[in-house]
PDB file of C-alpha atoms in Angstrom:
ATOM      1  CA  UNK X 778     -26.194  -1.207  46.176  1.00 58.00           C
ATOM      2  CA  UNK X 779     -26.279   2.104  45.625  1.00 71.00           C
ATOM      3  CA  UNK X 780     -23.391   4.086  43.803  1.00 66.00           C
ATOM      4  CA  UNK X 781     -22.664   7.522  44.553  1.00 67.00           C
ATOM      5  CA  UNK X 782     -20.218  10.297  43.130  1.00 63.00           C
ATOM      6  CA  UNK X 783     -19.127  13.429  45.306  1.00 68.00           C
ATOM      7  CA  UNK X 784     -17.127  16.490  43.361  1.00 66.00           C
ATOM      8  CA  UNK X 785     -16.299  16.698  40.290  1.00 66.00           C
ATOM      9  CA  UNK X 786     -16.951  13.359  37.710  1.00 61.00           C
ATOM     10  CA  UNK X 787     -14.715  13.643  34.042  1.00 64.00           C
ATOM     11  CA  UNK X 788     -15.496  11.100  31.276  1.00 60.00           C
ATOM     12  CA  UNK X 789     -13.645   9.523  28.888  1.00 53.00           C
ATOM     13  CA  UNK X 790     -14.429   9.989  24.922  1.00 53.00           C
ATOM     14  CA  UNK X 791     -13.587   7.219  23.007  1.00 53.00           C
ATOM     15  CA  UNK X 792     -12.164   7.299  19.543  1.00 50.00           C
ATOM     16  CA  UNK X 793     -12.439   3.530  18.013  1.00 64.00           C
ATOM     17  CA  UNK X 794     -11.765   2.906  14.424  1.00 70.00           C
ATOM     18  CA  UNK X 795     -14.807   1.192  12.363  1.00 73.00           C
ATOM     19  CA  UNK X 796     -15.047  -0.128   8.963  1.00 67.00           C
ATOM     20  CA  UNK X 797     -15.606   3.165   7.985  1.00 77.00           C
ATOM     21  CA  UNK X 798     -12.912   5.122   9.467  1.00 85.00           C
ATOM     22  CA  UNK X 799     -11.034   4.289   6.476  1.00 90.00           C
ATOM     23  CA  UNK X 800     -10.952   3.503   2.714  1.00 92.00           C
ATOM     24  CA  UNK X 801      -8.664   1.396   0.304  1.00 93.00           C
ATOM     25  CA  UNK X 802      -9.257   2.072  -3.705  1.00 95.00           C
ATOM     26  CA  UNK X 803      -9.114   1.136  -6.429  1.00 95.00           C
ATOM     27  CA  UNK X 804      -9.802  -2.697  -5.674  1.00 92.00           C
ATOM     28  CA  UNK X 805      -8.325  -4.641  -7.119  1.00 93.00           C
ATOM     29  CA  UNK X 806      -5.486  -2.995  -7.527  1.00 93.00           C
ATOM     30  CA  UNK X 807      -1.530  -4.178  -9.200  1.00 91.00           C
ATOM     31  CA  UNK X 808      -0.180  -0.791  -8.940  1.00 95.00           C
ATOM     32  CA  UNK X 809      -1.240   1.159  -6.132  1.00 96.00           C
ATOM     33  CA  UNK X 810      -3.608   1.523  -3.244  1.00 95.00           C
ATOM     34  CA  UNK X 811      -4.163   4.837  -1.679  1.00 96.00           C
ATOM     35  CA  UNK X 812      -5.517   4.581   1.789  1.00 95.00           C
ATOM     36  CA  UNK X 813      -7.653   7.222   3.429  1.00 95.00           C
ATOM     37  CA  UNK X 814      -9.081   7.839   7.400  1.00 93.00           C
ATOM     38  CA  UNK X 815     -11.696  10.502   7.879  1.00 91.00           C
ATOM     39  CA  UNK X 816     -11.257  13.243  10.268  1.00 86.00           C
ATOM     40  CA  UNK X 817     -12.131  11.482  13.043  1.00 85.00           C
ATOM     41  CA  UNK X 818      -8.938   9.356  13.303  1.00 88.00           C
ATOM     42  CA  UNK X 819      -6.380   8.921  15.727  1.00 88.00           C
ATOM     43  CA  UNK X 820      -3.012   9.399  14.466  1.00 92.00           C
ATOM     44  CA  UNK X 821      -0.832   7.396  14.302  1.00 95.00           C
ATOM     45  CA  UNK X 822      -2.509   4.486  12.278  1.00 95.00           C
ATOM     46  CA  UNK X 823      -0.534   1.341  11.644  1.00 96.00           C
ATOM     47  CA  UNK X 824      -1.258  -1.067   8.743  1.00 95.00           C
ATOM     48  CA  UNK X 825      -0.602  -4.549   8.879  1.00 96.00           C
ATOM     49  CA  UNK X 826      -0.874  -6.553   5.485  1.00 96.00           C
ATOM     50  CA  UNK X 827      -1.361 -10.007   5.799  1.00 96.00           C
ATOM     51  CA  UNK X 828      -1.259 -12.687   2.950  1.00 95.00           C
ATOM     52  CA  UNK X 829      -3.713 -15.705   2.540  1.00 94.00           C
ATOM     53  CA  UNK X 830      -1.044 -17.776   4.776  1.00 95.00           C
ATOM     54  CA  UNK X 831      -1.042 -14.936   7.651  1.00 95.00           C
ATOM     55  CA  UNK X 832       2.115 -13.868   6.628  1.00 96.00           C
ATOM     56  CA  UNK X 833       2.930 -10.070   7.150  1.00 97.00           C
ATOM     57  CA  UNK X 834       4.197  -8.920   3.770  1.00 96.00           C
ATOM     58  CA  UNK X 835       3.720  -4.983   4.462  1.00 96.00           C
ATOM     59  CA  UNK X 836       3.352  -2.866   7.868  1.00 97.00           C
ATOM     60  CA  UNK X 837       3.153   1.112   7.595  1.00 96.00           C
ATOM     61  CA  UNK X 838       2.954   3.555  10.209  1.00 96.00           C
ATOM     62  CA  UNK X 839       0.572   6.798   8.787  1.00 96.00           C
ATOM     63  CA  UNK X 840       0.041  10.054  10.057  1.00 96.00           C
ATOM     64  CA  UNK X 841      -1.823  11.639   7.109  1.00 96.00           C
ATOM     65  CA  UNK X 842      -5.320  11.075   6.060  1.00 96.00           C
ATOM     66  CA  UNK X 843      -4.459  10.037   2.352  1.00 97.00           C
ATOM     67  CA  UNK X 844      -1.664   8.101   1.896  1.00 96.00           C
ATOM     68  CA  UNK X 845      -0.606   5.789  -0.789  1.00 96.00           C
ATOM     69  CA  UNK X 846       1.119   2.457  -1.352  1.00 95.00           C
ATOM     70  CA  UNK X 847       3.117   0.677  -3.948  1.00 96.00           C
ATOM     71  CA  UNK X 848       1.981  -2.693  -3.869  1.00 95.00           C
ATOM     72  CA  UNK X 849       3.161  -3.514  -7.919  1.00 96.00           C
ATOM     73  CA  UNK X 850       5.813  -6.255  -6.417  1.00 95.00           C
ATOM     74  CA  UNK X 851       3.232  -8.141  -4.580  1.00 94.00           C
ATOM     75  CA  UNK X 852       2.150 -11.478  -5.629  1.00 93.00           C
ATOM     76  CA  UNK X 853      -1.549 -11.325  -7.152  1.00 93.00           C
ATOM     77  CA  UNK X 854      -4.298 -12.654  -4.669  1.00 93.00           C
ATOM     78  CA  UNK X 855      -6.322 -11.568  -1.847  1.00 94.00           C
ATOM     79  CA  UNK X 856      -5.167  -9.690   1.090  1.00 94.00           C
ATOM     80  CA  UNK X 857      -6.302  -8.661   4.684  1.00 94.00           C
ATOM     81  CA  UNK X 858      -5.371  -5.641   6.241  1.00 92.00           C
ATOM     82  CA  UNK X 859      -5.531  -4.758   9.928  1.00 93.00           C
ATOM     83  CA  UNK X 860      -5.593  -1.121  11.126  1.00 93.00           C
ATOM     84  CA  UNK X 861      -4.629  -0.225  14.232  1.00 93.00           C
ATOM     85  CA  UNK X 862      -3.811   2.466  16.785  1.00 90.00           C
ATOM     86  CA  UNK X 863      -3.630   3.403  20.097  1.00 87.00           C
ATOM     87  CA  UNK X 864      -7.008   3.302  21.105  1.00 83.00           C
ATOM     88  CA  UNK X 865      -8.503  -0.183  18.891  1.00 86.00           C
ATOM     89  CA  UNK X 866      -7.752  -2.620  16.193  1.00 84.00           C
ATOM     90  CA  UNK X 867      -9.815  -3.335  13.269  1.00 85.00           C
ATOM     91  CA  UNK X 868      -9.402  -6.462  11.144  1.00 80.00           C
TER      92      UNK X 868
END
């Protein structure tokens, strides 16, 4: 089983977010949250905000590096975010 390649072979880089592609201060927070993605990010970024019932309370579509959230109407408690985009999803 041998595999060969004749011409001309391209590769794919892949850009997946990780747990640090991105950054949420201060927390805790009751005011705001900004949230930041290094340079390496794929724009756009989507972020999902789940409540401790998996209810989503917030979803935000970001095409910036810093960007920051009012979050002073929320209820006080814990959170989960997921960030996605079009290449992976991070929970």
């Amino acid at each position: 089983d041998d595999l060969q390649f004749n011409g001309i072979v391209i590769g794919i880089e892949e850009n997946q977010l990780s747990s640090n592609s991105f950054s949420i201060s201060p927390n805790p927070s009751s005011d705001f949250i900004t949230v930041k993605f290094n340079d390496e990010t794929v724009f756009p970024v989507d972020v999902l905000i789940y409540n401790c019932i998996g209810t989503i309370i917030s979803k935000n579509s970001f095409l910036s590096q810093s960007n920051v959230l009012n979050i002073s109407h929320w209820n006080k408690g814990i959170y989960t975010l997921q960030v996605r985009n079009e290449k992976s999803i991070l929970n």
